[in-house]
Amino acid sequence: DVYKRQRKHNRIITSGEDELVNISDDDSDLLEKQLMSIRAERLVEVLEVIPTDDKAILLMKFQDGMSIQDIMPVLDCGESAVKMRIKRAKAKALDTYKSMFGDE
């Protein structure tokens, strides 16, 4: 139907965890700063442990330097979903780091 097609065109339709949310840049920046403070060899260990999807999106964003716009077609989801997935992956990586190495 026309309404559904219009919504799809505007990338409003979501499924699963691809919810539309407003992600605070402050939260994301804080997670990124904490993640970047992890020593490289420990980060490698953390990346080996976290789920493959989380590892992939973190590598696309930080190792490959892909923008949100570049990641959108790879994951076949909208901008807000990509941002949320990155935020969640950062949080999982930090939680994993803390459980493996303490709060250092």
PDB file of N, CA and C in Angstrom:
ATOM      1  N   ASP A   1       0.830  -1.188   0.000  1.00  0.00           N
ATOM      2  CA  ASP A   1       0.000   0.000   0.000  1.00  0.00           C
ATOM      3  C   ASP A   1       0.871   1.246   0.000  1.00  0.00           C
ATOM      4  N   VAL A   2       0.290   2.359  -0.403  1.00  0.00           N
ATOM      5  CA  VAL A   2       1.035   3.603  -0.583  1.00  0.00           C
ATOM      6  C   VAL A   2       1.676   4.057   0.723  1.00  0.00           C
ATOM      7  N   TYR A   3       0.932   3.998   1.824  1.00  0.00           N
ATOM      8  CA  TYR A   3       1.463   4.441   3.118  1.00  0.00           C
ATOM      9  C   TYR A   3       2.689   3.633   3.509  1.00  0.00           C
ATOM     10  N   LYS A   4       2.613   2.326   3.357  1.00  0.00           N
ATOM     11  CA  LYS A   4       3.730   1.461   3.721  1.00  0.00           C
ATOM     12  C   LYS A   4       4.936   1.744   2.822  1.00  0.00           C
ATOM     13  N   ARG A   5       4.688   1.919   1.534  1.00  0.00           N
ATOM     14  CA  ARG A   5       5.769   2.210   0.607  1.00  0.00           C
ATOM     15  C   ARG A   5       6.441   3.533   0.980  1.00  0.00           C
ATOM     16  N   GLN A   6       5.636   4.535   1.320  1.00  0.00           N
ATOM     17  CA  GLN A   6       6.189   5.829   1.714  1.00  0.00           C
ATOM     18  C   GLN A   6       7.025   5.688   2.976  1.00  0.00           C
ATOM     19  N   ARG A   7       6.520   4.934   3.955  1.00  0.00           N
ATOM     20  CA  ARG A   7       7.259   4.733   5.189  1.00  0.00           C
ATOM     21  C   ARG A   7       8.563   4.010   4.900  1.00  0.00           C
ATOM     22  N   LYS A   8       8.516   3.001   4.028  1.00  0.00           N
ATOM     23  CA  LYS A   8       9.738   2.261   3.699  1.00  0.00           C
ATOM     24  C   LYS A   8      10.734   3.185   3.029  1.00  0.00           C
ATOM     25  N   HIS A   9      10.220   4.024   2.141  1.00  0.00           N
ATOM     26  CA  HIS A   9      11.099   4.970   1.452  1.00  0.00           C
ATOM     27  C   HIS A   9      11.796   5.890   2.453  1.00  0.00           C
ATOM     28  N   ASN A  10      11.087   6.274   3.485  1.00  0.00           N
ATOM     29  CA  ASN A  10      11.659   7.157   4.499  1.00  0.00           C
ATOM     30  C   ASN A  10      12.428   6.394   5.564  1.00  0.00           C
ATOM     31  N   ARG A  11      12.548   5.070   5.408  1.00  0.00           N
ATOM     32  CA  ARG A  11      13.278   4.207   6.342  1.00  0.00           C
ATOM     33  C   ARG A  11      12.710   4.300   7.762  1.00  0.00           C
ATOM     34  N   ILE A  12      11.380   4.306   7.841  1.00  0.00           N
ATOM     35  CA  ILE A  12      10.736   4.341   9.141  1.00  0.00           C
ATOM     36  C   ILE A  12      10.412   2.921   9.598  1.00  0.00           C
ATOM     37  N   ILE A  13      10.140   2.036   8.665  1.00  0.00           N
ATOM     38  CA  ILE A  13       9.826   0.664   9.026  1.00  0.00           C
ATOM     39  C   ILE A  13      11.051   0.023   9.661  1.00  0.00           C
ATOM     40  N   THR A  14      10.840  -0.630  10.768  1.00  0.00           N
ATOM     41  CA  THR A  14      11.942  -1.263  11.468  1.00  0.00           C
ATOM     42  C   THR A  14      11.540  -2.660  11.872  1.00  0.00           C
ATOM     43  N   SER A  15      12.555  -3.468  12.167  1.00  0.00           N
ATOM     44  CA  SER A  15      12.273  -4.817  12.652  1.00  0.00           C
ATOM     45  C   SER A  15      13.328  -5.181  13.669  1.00  0.00           C
ATOM     46  N   GLY A  16      12.968  -6.063  14.566  1.00  0.00           N
ATOM     47  CA  GLY A  16      13.918  -6.520  15.566  1.00  0.00           C
ATOM     48  C   GLY A  16      14.465  -5.366  16.369  1.00  0.00           C
ATOM     49  N   GLU A  17      15.783  -5.306  16.474  1.00  0.00           N
ATOM     50  CA  GLU A  17      16.402  -4.268  17.293  1.00  0.00           C
ATOM     51  C   GLU A  17      16.690  -3.009  16.502  1.00  0.00           C
ATOM     52  N   ASP A  18      16.172  -2.907  15.292  1.00  0.00           N
ATOM     53  CA  ASP A  18      16.409  -1.742  14.447  1.00  0.00           C
ATOM     54  C   ASP A  18      15.447  -0.612  14.789  1.00  0.00           C
ATOM     55  N   GLU A  19      15.224  -0.371  16.062  1.00  0.00           N
ATOM     56  CA  GLU A  19      14.279   0.652  16.455  1.00  0.00           C
ATOM     57  C   GLU A  19      14.837   2.037  16.193  1.00  0.00           C
ATOM     58  N   LEU A  20      13.925   2.957  15.976  1.00  0.00           N
ATOM     59  CA  LEU A  20      14.322   4.335  15.760  1.00  0.00           C
ATOM     60  C   LEU A  20      14.432   5.013  17.115  1.00  0.00           C
ATOM     61  N   VAL A  21      15.576   5.536  17.392  1.00  0.00           N
ATOM     62  CA  VAL A  21      15.795   6.174  18.679  1.00  0.00           C
ATOM     63  C   VAL A  21      16.685   7.380  18.487  1.00  0.00           C
ATOM     64  N   ASN A  22      16.635   8.274  19.428  1.00  0.00           N
ATOM     65  CA  ASN A  22      17.572   9.388  19.454  1.00  0.00           C
ATOM     66  C   ASN A  22      18.727   8.985  20.345  1.00  0.00           C
ATOM     67  N   ILE A  23      19.883   8.921  19.780  1.00  0.00           N
ATOM     68  CA  ILE A  23      21.064   8.505  20.532  1.00  0.00           C
ATOM     69  C   ILE A  23      21.823   9.755  20.942  1.00  0.00           C
ATOM     70  N   SER A  24      22.052   9.879  22.199  1.00  0.00           N
ATOM     71  CA  SER A  24      22.777  11.029  22.702  1.00  0.00           C
ATOM     72  C   SER A  24      24.218  10.961  22.233  1.00  0.00           C
ATOM     73  N   ASP A  25      24.685  12.024  21.602  1.00  0.00           N
ATOM     74  CA  ASP A  25      26.077  12.073  21.154  1.00  0.00           C
ATOM     75  C   ASP A  25      27.022  12.014  22.336  1.00  0.00           C
ATOM     76  N   ASP A  26      26.607  12.559  23.480  1.00  0.00           N
ATOM     77  CA  ASP A  26      27.449  12.523  24.670  1.00  0.00           C
ATOM     78  C   ASP A  26      27.689  11.090  25.125  1.00  0.00           C
ATOM     79  N   ASP A  27      26.630  10.265  25.143  1.00  0.00           N
ATOM     80  CA  ASP A  27      26.758   8.859  25.524  1.00  0.00           C
ATOM     81  C   ASP A  27      27.695   8.138  24.567  1.00  0.00           C
ATOM     82  N   SER A  28      27.488   8.354  23.291  1.00  0.00           N
ATOM     83  CA  SER A  28      28.291   7.681  22.275  1.00  0.00           C
ATOM     84  C   SER A  28      29.755   8.111  22.363  1.00  0.00           C
ATOM     85  N   ASP A  29      29.984   9.404  22.557  1.00  0.00           N
ATOM     86  CA  ASP A  29      31.349   9.916  22.667  1.00  0.00           C
ATOM     87  C   ASP A  29      32.060   9.342  23.883  1.00  0.00           C
ATOM     88  N   LEU A  30      31.355   9.249  25.001  1.00  0.00           N
ATOM     89  CA  LEU A  30      31.942   8.694  26.216  1.00  0.00           C
ATOM     90  C   LEU A  30      32.315   7.231  26.014  1.00  0.00           C
ATOM     91  N   LEU A  31      31.408   6.458  25.408  1.00  0.00           N
ATOM     92  CA  LEU A  31      31.711   5.048  25.135  1.00  0.00           C
ATOM     93  C   LEU A  31      32.922   4.926  24.210  1.00  0.00           C
ATOM     94  N   GLU A  32      32.976   5.777  23.201  1.00  0.00           N
ATOM     95  CA  GLU A  32      34.093   5.734  22.254  1.00  0.00           C
ATOM     96  C   GLU A  32      35.411   6.081  22.932  1.00  0.00           C
ATOM     97  N   LYS A  33      35.416   7.087  23.792  1.00  0.00           N
ATOM     98  CA  LYS A  33      36.641   7.465  24.500  1.00  0.00           C
ATOM     99  C   LYS A  33      37.115   6.323  25.394  1.00  0.00           C
ATOM    100  N   GLN A  34      36.176   5.689  26.080  1.00  0.00           N
ATOM    101  CA  GLN A  34      36.538   4.572  26.946  1.00  0.00           C
ATOM    102  C   GLN A  34      37.080   3.409  26.121  1.00  0.00           C
ATOM    103  N   LEU A  35      36.425   3.130  25.003  1.00  0.00           N
ATOM    104  CA  LEU A  35      36.856   2.039  24.141  1.00  0.00           C
ATOM    105  C   LEU A  35      38.245   2.304  23.575  1.00  0.00           C
ATOM    106  N   MET A  36      38.506   3.537  23.185  1.00  0.00           N
ATOM    107  CA  MET A  36      39.787   3.883  22.592  1.00  0.00           C
ATOM    108  C   MET A  36      40.917   3.901  23.623  1.00  0.00           C
ATOM    109  N   SER A  37      40.580   3.940  24.902  1.00  0.00           N
ATOM    110  CA  SER A  37      41.611   3.957  25.932  1.00  0.00           C
ATOM    111  C   SER A  37      42.135   2.548  26.254  1.00  0.00           C
ATOM    112  N   ILE A  38      41.486   1.537  25.706  1.00  0.00           N
ATOM    113  CA  ILE A  38      41.913   0.159  25.947  1.00  0.00           C
ATOM    114  C   ILE A  38      43.200  -0.105  25.160  1.00  0.00           C
ATOM    115  N   ARG A  39      44.160  -0.740  25.798  1.00  0.00           N
ATOM    116  CA  ARG A  39      45.408  -1.071  25.102  1.00  0.00           C
ATOM    117  C   ARG A  39      45.118  -2.020  23.947  1.00  0.00           C
ATOM    118  N   ALA A  40      45.877  -1.875  22.879  1.00  0.00           N
ATOM    119  CA  ALA A  40      45.624  -2.603  21.635  1.00  0.00           C
ATOM    120  C   ALA A  40      45.562  -4.117  21.826  1.00  0.00           C
ATOM    121  N   GLU A  41      46.509  -4.681  22.560  1.00  0.00           N
ATOM    122  CA  GLU A  41      46.510  -6.144  22.697  1.00  0.00           C
ATOM    123  C   GLU A  41      45.295  -6.636  23.477  1.00  0.00           C
ATOM    124  N   ARG A  42      44.837  -5.846  24.416  1.00  0.00           N
ATOM    125  CA  ARG A  42      43.639  -6.228  25.168  1.00  0.00           C
ATOM    126  C   ARG A  42      42.392  -6.049  24.310  1.00  0.00           C
ATOM    127  N   LEU A  43      42.402  -5.045  23.462  1.00  0.00           N
ATOM    128  CA  LEU A  43      41.277  -4.837  22.564  1.00  0.00           C
ATOM    129  C   LEU A  43      41.125  -6.027  21.617  1.00  0.00           C
ATOM    130  N   VAL A  44      42.232  -6.557  21.130  1.00  0.00           N
ATOM    131  CA  VAL A  44      42.194  -7.736  20.259  1.00  0.00           C
ATOM    132  C   VAL A  44      41.535  -8.899  20.999  1.00  0.00           C
ATOM    133  N   GLU A  45      41.892  -9.092  22.258  1.00  0.00           N
ATOM    134  CA  GLU A  45      41.298 -10.164  23.053  1.00  0.00           C
ATOM    135  C   GLU A  45      39.801  -9.956  23.240  1.00  0.00           C
ATOM    136  N   VAL A  46      39.404  -8.716  23.479  1.00  0.00           N
ATOM    137  CA  VAL A  46      37.979  -8.401  23.642  1.00  0.00           C
ATOM    138  C   VAL A  46      37.228  -8.678  22.349  1.00  0.00           C
ATOM    139  N   LEU A  47      37.799  -8.268  21.222  1.00  0.00           N
ATOM    140  CA  LEU A  47      37.139  -8.474  19.930  1.00  0.00           C
ATOM    141  C   LEU A  47      36.977  -9.952  19.593  1.00  0.00           C
ATOM    142  N   GLU A  48      37.854 -10.785  20.115  1.00  0.00           N
ATOM    143  CA  GLU A  48      37.738 -12.225  19.872  1.00  0.00           C
ATOM    144  C   GLU A  48      36.567 -12.832  20.637  1.00  0.00           C
ATOM    145  N   VAL A  49      36.152 -12.169  21.715  1.00  0.00           N
ATOM    146  CA  VAL A  49      35.131 -12.715  22.606  1.00  0.00           C
ATOM    147  C   VAL A  49      33.719 -12.206  22.296  1.00  0.00           C
ATOM    148  N   ILE A  50      33.599 -10.947  21.875  1.00  0.00           N
ATOM    149  CA  ILE A  50      32.264 -10.391  21.648  1.00  0.00           C
ATOM    150  C   ILE A  50      31.620 -11.036  20.415  1.00  0.00           C
ATOM    151  N   PRO A  51      30.285 -10.946  20.304  1.00  0.00           N
ATOM    152  CA  PRO A  51      29.589 -11.536  19.156  1.00  0.00           C
ATOM    153  C   PRO A  51      30.119 -11.006  17.819  1.00  0.00           C
ATOM    154  N   THR A  52      30.081 -11.848  16.814  1.00  0.00           N
ATOM    155  CA  THR A  52      30.617 -11.530  15.490  1.00  0.00           C
ATOM    156  C   THR A  52      30.007 -10.261  14.901  1.00  0.00           C
ATOM    157  N   ASP A  53      28.700 -10.089  15.056  1.00  0.00           N
ATOM    158  CA  ASP A  53      28.043  -8.890  14.509  1.00  0.00           C
ATOM    159  C   ASP A  53      28.584  -7.620  15.146  1.00  0.00           C
ATOM    160  N   ASP A  54      28.803  -7.672  16.456  1.00  0.00           N
ATOM    161  CA  ASP A  54      29.338  -6.506  17.162  1.00  0.00           C
ATOM    162  C   ASP A  54      30.773  -6.232  16.721  1.00  0.00           C
ATOM    163  N   LYS A  55      31.542  -7.271  16.602  1.00  0.00           N
ATOM    164  CA  LYS A  55      32.933  -7.125  16.151  1.00  0.00           C
ATOM    165  C   LYS A  55      32.961  -6.511  14.750  1.00  0.00           C
ATOM    166  N   ALA A  56      32.108  -7.007  13.877  1.00  0.00           N
ATOM    167  CA  ALA A  56      32.088  -6.529  12.489  1.00  0.00           C
ATOM    168  C   ALA A  56      31.765  -5.044  12.402  1.00  0.00           C
ATOM    169  N   ILE A  57      30.746  -4.608  13.141  1.00  0.00           N
ATOM    170  CA  ILE A  57      30.364  -3.194  13.043  1.00  0.00           C
ATOM    171  C   ILE A  57      31.428  -2.291  13.656  1.00  0.00           C
ATOM    172  N   LEU A  58      32.078  -2.734  14.728  1.00  0.00           N
ATOM    173  CA  LEU A  58      33.158  -1.937  15.315  1.00  0.00           C
ATOM    174  C   LEU A  58      34.350  -1.852  14.362  1.00  0.00           C
ATOM    175  N   LEU A  59      34.674  -2.938  13.696  1.00  0.00           N
ATOM    176  CA  LEU A  59      35.786  -2.919  12.744  1.00  0.00           C
ATOM    177  C   LEU A  59      35.463  -2.044  11.536  1.00  0.00           C
ATOM    178  N   MET A  60      34.208  -2.115  11.046  1.00  0.00           N
ATOM    179  CA  MET A  60      33.820  -1.248   9.928  1.00  0.00           C
ATOM    180  C   MET A  60      33.983   0.216  10.314  1.00  0.00           C
ATOM    181  N   LYS A  61      33.520   0.552  11.509  1.00  0.00           N
ATOM    182  CA  LYS A  61      33.539   1.954  11.943  1.00  0.00           C
ATOM    183  C   LYS A  61      34.946   2.453  12.258  1.00  0.00           C
ATOM    184  N   PHE A  62      35.712   1.674  13.018  1.00  0.00           N
ATOM    185  CA  PHE A  62      36.980   2.192  13.522  1.00  0.00           C
ATOM    186  C   PHE A  62      38.208   1.722  12.749  1.00  0.00           C
ATOM    187  N   GLN A  63      38.238   0.493  12.322  1.00  0.00           N
ATOM    188  CA  GLN A  63      39.402   0.017  11.563  1.00  0.00           C
ATOM    189  C   GLN A  63      39.317   0.473  10.113  1.00  0.00           C
ATOM    190  N   ASP A  64      38.140   0.277   9.508  1.00  0.00           N
ATOM    191  CA  ASP A  64      37.978   0.612   8.101  1.00  0.00           C
ATOM    192  C   ASP A  64      37.591   2.064   7.873  1.00  0.00           C
ATOM    193  N   GLY A  65      37.223   2.764   8.948  1.00  0.00           N
ATOM    194  CA  GLY A  65      36.887   4.176   8.842  1.00  0.00           C
ATOM    195  C   GLY A  65      35.609   4.458   8.067  1.00  0.00           C
ATOM    196  N   MET A  66      34.696   3.493   8.050  1.00  0.00           N
ATOM    197  CA  MET A  66      33.443   3.675   7.317  1.00  0.00           C
ATOM    198  C   MET A  66      32.528   4.632   8.084  1.00  0.00           C
ATOM    199  N   SER A  67      31.831   5.452   7.336  1.00  0.00           N
ATOM    200  CA  SER A  67      30.862   6.366   7.940  1.00  0.00           C
ATOM    201  C   SER A  67      29.556   5.617   8.195  1.00  0.00           C
ATOM    202  N   ILE A  68      28.665   6.247   8.944  1.00  0.00           N
ATOM    203  CA  ILE A  68      27.336   5.683   9.183  1.00  0.00           C
ATOM    204  C   ILE A  68      26.654   5.433   7.835  1.00  0.00           C
ATOM    205  N   GLN A  69      26.790   6.399   6.934  1.00  0.00           N
ATOM    206  CA  GLN A  69      26.175   6.284   5.608  1.00  0.00           C
ATOM    207  C   GLN A  69      26.743   5.098   4.826  1.00  0.00           C
ATOM    208  N   ASP A  70      28.033   4.798   5.004  1.00  0.00           N
ATOM    209  CA  ASP A  70      28.654   3.662   4.324  1.00  0.00           C
ATOM    210  C   ASP A  70      28.183   2.331   4.914  1.00  0.00           C
ATOM    211  N   ILE A  71      27.936   2.322   6.212  1.00  0.00           N
ATOM    212  CA  ILE A  71      27.546   1.094   6.902  1.00  0.00           C
ATOM    213  C   ILE A  71      26.073   0.749   6.648  1.00  0.00           C
ATOM    214  N   MET A  72      25.234   1.760   6.428  1.00  0.00           N
ATOM    215  CA  MET A  72      23.802   1.543   6.242  1.00  0.00           C
ATOM    216  C   MET A  72      23.481   0.478   5.189  1.00  0.00           C
ATOM    217  N   PRO A  73      24.027   0.563   3.963  1.00  0.00           N
ATOM    218  CA  PRO A  73      23.675  -0.463   2.978  1.00  0.00           C
ATOM    219  C   PRO A  73      24.260  -1.844   3.304  1.00  0.00           C
ATOM    220  N   VAL A  74      25.374  -1.877   3.991  1.00  0.00           N
ATOM    221  CA  VAL A  74      25.979  -3.150   4.368  1.00  0.00           C
ATOM    222  C   VAL A  74      25.058  -3.911   5.323  1.00  0.00           C
ATOM    223  N   LEU A  75      24.496  -3.190   6.283  1.00  0.00           N
ATOM    224  CA  LEU A  75      23.604  -3.804   7.267  1.00  0.00           C
ATOM    225  C   LEU A  75      22.148  -3.771   6.825  1.00  0.00           C
ATOM    226  N   ASP A  76      21.869  -3.080   5.726  1.00  0.00           N
ATOM    227  CA  ASP A  76      20.523  -2.939   5.197  1.00  0.00           C
ATOM    228  C   ASP A  76      19.568  -2.387   6.255  1.00  0.00           C
ATOM    229  N   CYS A  77      19.986  -1.286   6.865  1.00  0.00           N
ATOM    230  CA  CYS A  77      19.134  -0.633   7.854  1.00  0.00           C
ATOM    231  C   CYS A  77      19.394   0.867   7.833  1.00  0.00           C
ATOM    232  N   GLY A  78      18.559   1.591   8.539  1.00  0.00           N
ATOM    233  CA  GLY A  78      18.626   3.045   8.544  1.00  0.00           C
ATOM    234  C   GLY A  78      19.722   3.596   9.443  1.00  0.00           C
ATOM    235  N   GLU A  79      19.878   4.904   9.350  1.00  0.00           N
ATOM    236  CA  GLU A  79      20.930   5.603  10.084  1.00  0.00           C
ATOM    237  C   GLU A  79      20.810   5.409  11.595  1.00  0.00           C
ATOM    238  N   SER A  80      19.608   5.569  12.110  1.00  0.00           N
ATOM    239  CA  SER A  80      19.432   5.466  13.554  1.00  0.00           C
ATOM    240  C   SER A  80      19.715   4.048  14.048  1.00  0.00           C
ATOM    241  N   ALA A  81      19.357   3.041  13.247  1.00  0.00           N
ATOM    242  CA  ALA A  81      19.633   1.647  13.620  1.00  0.00           C
ATOM    243  C   ALA A  81      21.132   1.379  13.635  1.00  0.00           C
ATOM    244  N   VAL A  82      21.860   1.923  12.664  1.00  0.00           N
ATOM    245  CA  VAL A  82      23.316   1.757  12.625  1.00  0.00           C
ATOM    246  C   VAL A  82      23.939   2.406  13.859  1.00  0.00           C
ATOM    247  N   LYS A  83      23.497   3.614  14.176  1.00  0.00           N
ATOM    248  CA  LYS A  83      24.035   4.304  15.353  1.00  0.00           C
ATOM    249  C   LYS A  83      23.778   3.503  16.629  1.00  0.00           C
ATOM    250  N   MET A  84      22.570   2.950  16.746  1.00  0.00           N
ATOM    251  CA  MET A  84      22.235   2.173  17.935  1.00  0.00           C
ATOM    252  C   MET A  84      23.070   0.898  17.991  1.00  0.00           C
ATOM    253  N   ARG A  85      23.256   0.243  16.863  1.00  0.00           N
ATOM    254  CA  ARG A  85      24.067  -0.977  16.844  1.00  0.00           C
ATOM    255  C   ARG A  85      25.511  -0.693  17.232  1.00  0.00           C
ATOM    256  N   ILE A  86      26.033   0.429  16.744  1.00  0.00           N
ATOM    257  CA  ILE A  86      27.402   0.817  17.109  1.00  0.00           C
ATOM    258  C   ILE A  86      27.475   1.096  18.613  1.00  0.00           C
ATOM    259  N   LYS A  87      26.493   1.829  19.111  1.00  0.00           N
ATOM    260  CA  LYS A  87      26.472   2.143  20.542  1.00  0.00           C
ATOM    261  C   LYS A  87      26.420   0.862  21.377  1.00  0.00           C
ATOM    262  N   ARG A  88      25.551  -0.067  20.986  1.00  0.00           N
ATOM    263  CA  ARG A  88      25.432  -1.331  21.722  1.00  0.00           C
ATOM    264  C   ARG A  88      26.706  -2.162  21.627  1.00  0.00           C
ATOM    265  N   ALA A  89      27.327  -2.178  20.452  1.00  0.00           N
ATOM    266  CA  ALA A  89      28.572  -2.936  20.277  1.00  0.00           C
ATOM    267  C   ALA A  89      29.686  -2.346  21.139  1.00  0.00           C
ATOM    268  N   LYS A  90      29.755  -1.012  21.204  1.00  0.00           N
ATOM    269  CA  LYS A  90      30.752  -0.361  22.066  1.00  0.00           C
ATOM    270  C   LYS A  90      30.515  -0.743  23.523  1.00  0.00           C
ATOM    271  N   ALA A  91      29.253  -0.699  23.934  1.00  0.00           N
ATOM    272  CA  ALA A  91      28.919  -1.025  25.323  1.00  0.00           C
ATOM    273  C   ALA A  91      29.266  -2.486  25.640  1.00  0.00           C
ATOM    274  N   LYS A  92      28.966  -3.398  24.724  1.00  0.00           N
ATOM    275  CA  LYS A  92      29.300  -4.815  24.938  1.00  0.00           C
ATOM    276  C   LYS A  92      30.805  -5.004  25.019  1.00  0.00           C
ATOM    277  N   ALA A  93      31.534  -4.313  24.151  1.00  0.00           N
ATOM    278  CA  ALA A  93      32.995  -4.427  24.163  1.00  0.00           C
ATOM    279  C   ALA A  93      33.552  -3.920  25.496  1.00  0.00           C
ATOM    280  N   LEU A  94      33.030  -2.803  25.975  1.00  0.00           N
ATOM    281  CA  LEU A  94      33.502  -2.261  27.254  1.00  0.00           C
ATOM    282  C   LEU A  94      33.130  -3.168  28.422  1.00  0.00           C
ATOM    283  N   ASP A  95      31.918  -3.699  28.411  1.00  0.00           N
ATOM    284  CA  ASP A  95      31.507  -4.631  29.465  1.00  0.00           C
ATOM    285  C   ASP A  95      32.386  -5.877  29.453  1.00  0.00           C
ATOM    286  N   THR A  96      32.673  -6.379  28.266  1.00  0.00           N
ATOM    287  CA  THR A  96      33.531  -7.555  28.135  1.00  0.00           C
ATOM    288  C   THR A  96      34.930  -7.247  28.643  1.00  0.00           C
ATOM    289  N   TYR A  97      35.433  -6.075  28.276  1.00  0.00           N
ATOM    290  CA  TYR A  97      36.756  -5.650  28.745  1.00  0.00           C
ATOM    291  C   TYR A  97      36.800  -5.615  30.270  1.00  0.00           C
ATOM    292  N   LYS A  98      35.790  -4.992  30.859  1.00  0.00           N
ATOM    293  CA  LYS A  98      35.747  -4.872  32.321  1.00  0.00           C
ATOM    294  C   LYS A  98      35.656  -6.235  32.991  1.00  0.00           C
ATOM    295  N   SER A  99      34.908  -7.159  32.395  1.00  0.00           N
ATOM    296  CA  SER A  99      34.794  -8.489  33.009  1.00  0.00           C
ATOM    297  C   SER A  99      36.081  -9.293  32.825  1.00  0.00           C
ATOM    298  N   MET A 100      36.818  -9.028  31.747  1.00  0.00           N
ATOM    299  CA  MET A 100      38.061  -9.761  31.510  1.00  0.00           C
ATOM    300  C   MET A 100      39.239  -9.182  32.284  1.00  0.00           C
ATOM    301  N   PHE A 101      39.300  -7.856  32.370  1.00  0.00           N
ATOM    302  CA  PHE A 101      40.496  -7.203  32.907  1.00  0.00           C
ATOM    303  C   PHE A 101      40.247  -6.317  34.119  1.00  0.00           C
ATOM    304  N   GLY A 102      39.031  -6.254  34.599  1.00  0.00           N
ATOM    305  CA  GLY A 102      38.737  -5.373  35.723  1.00  0.00           C
ATOM    306  C   GLY A 102      38.520  -3.957  35.258  1.00  0.00           C
ATOM    307  N   ASP A 103      38.364  -3.066  36.200  1.00  0.00           N
ATOM    308  CA  ASP A 103      38.042  -1.678  35.884  1.00  0.00           C
ATOM    309  C   ASP A 103      39.266  -0.798  35.635  1.00  0.00           C
ATOM    310  N   GLU A 104      40.407  -1.303  35.774  1.00  0.00           N
ATOM    311  CA  GLU A 104      41.687  -0.590  35.592  1.00  0.00           C
ATOM    312  C   GLU A 104      41.502   0.873  35.383  1.00  0.00           C
TER     313      GLU A 104
END
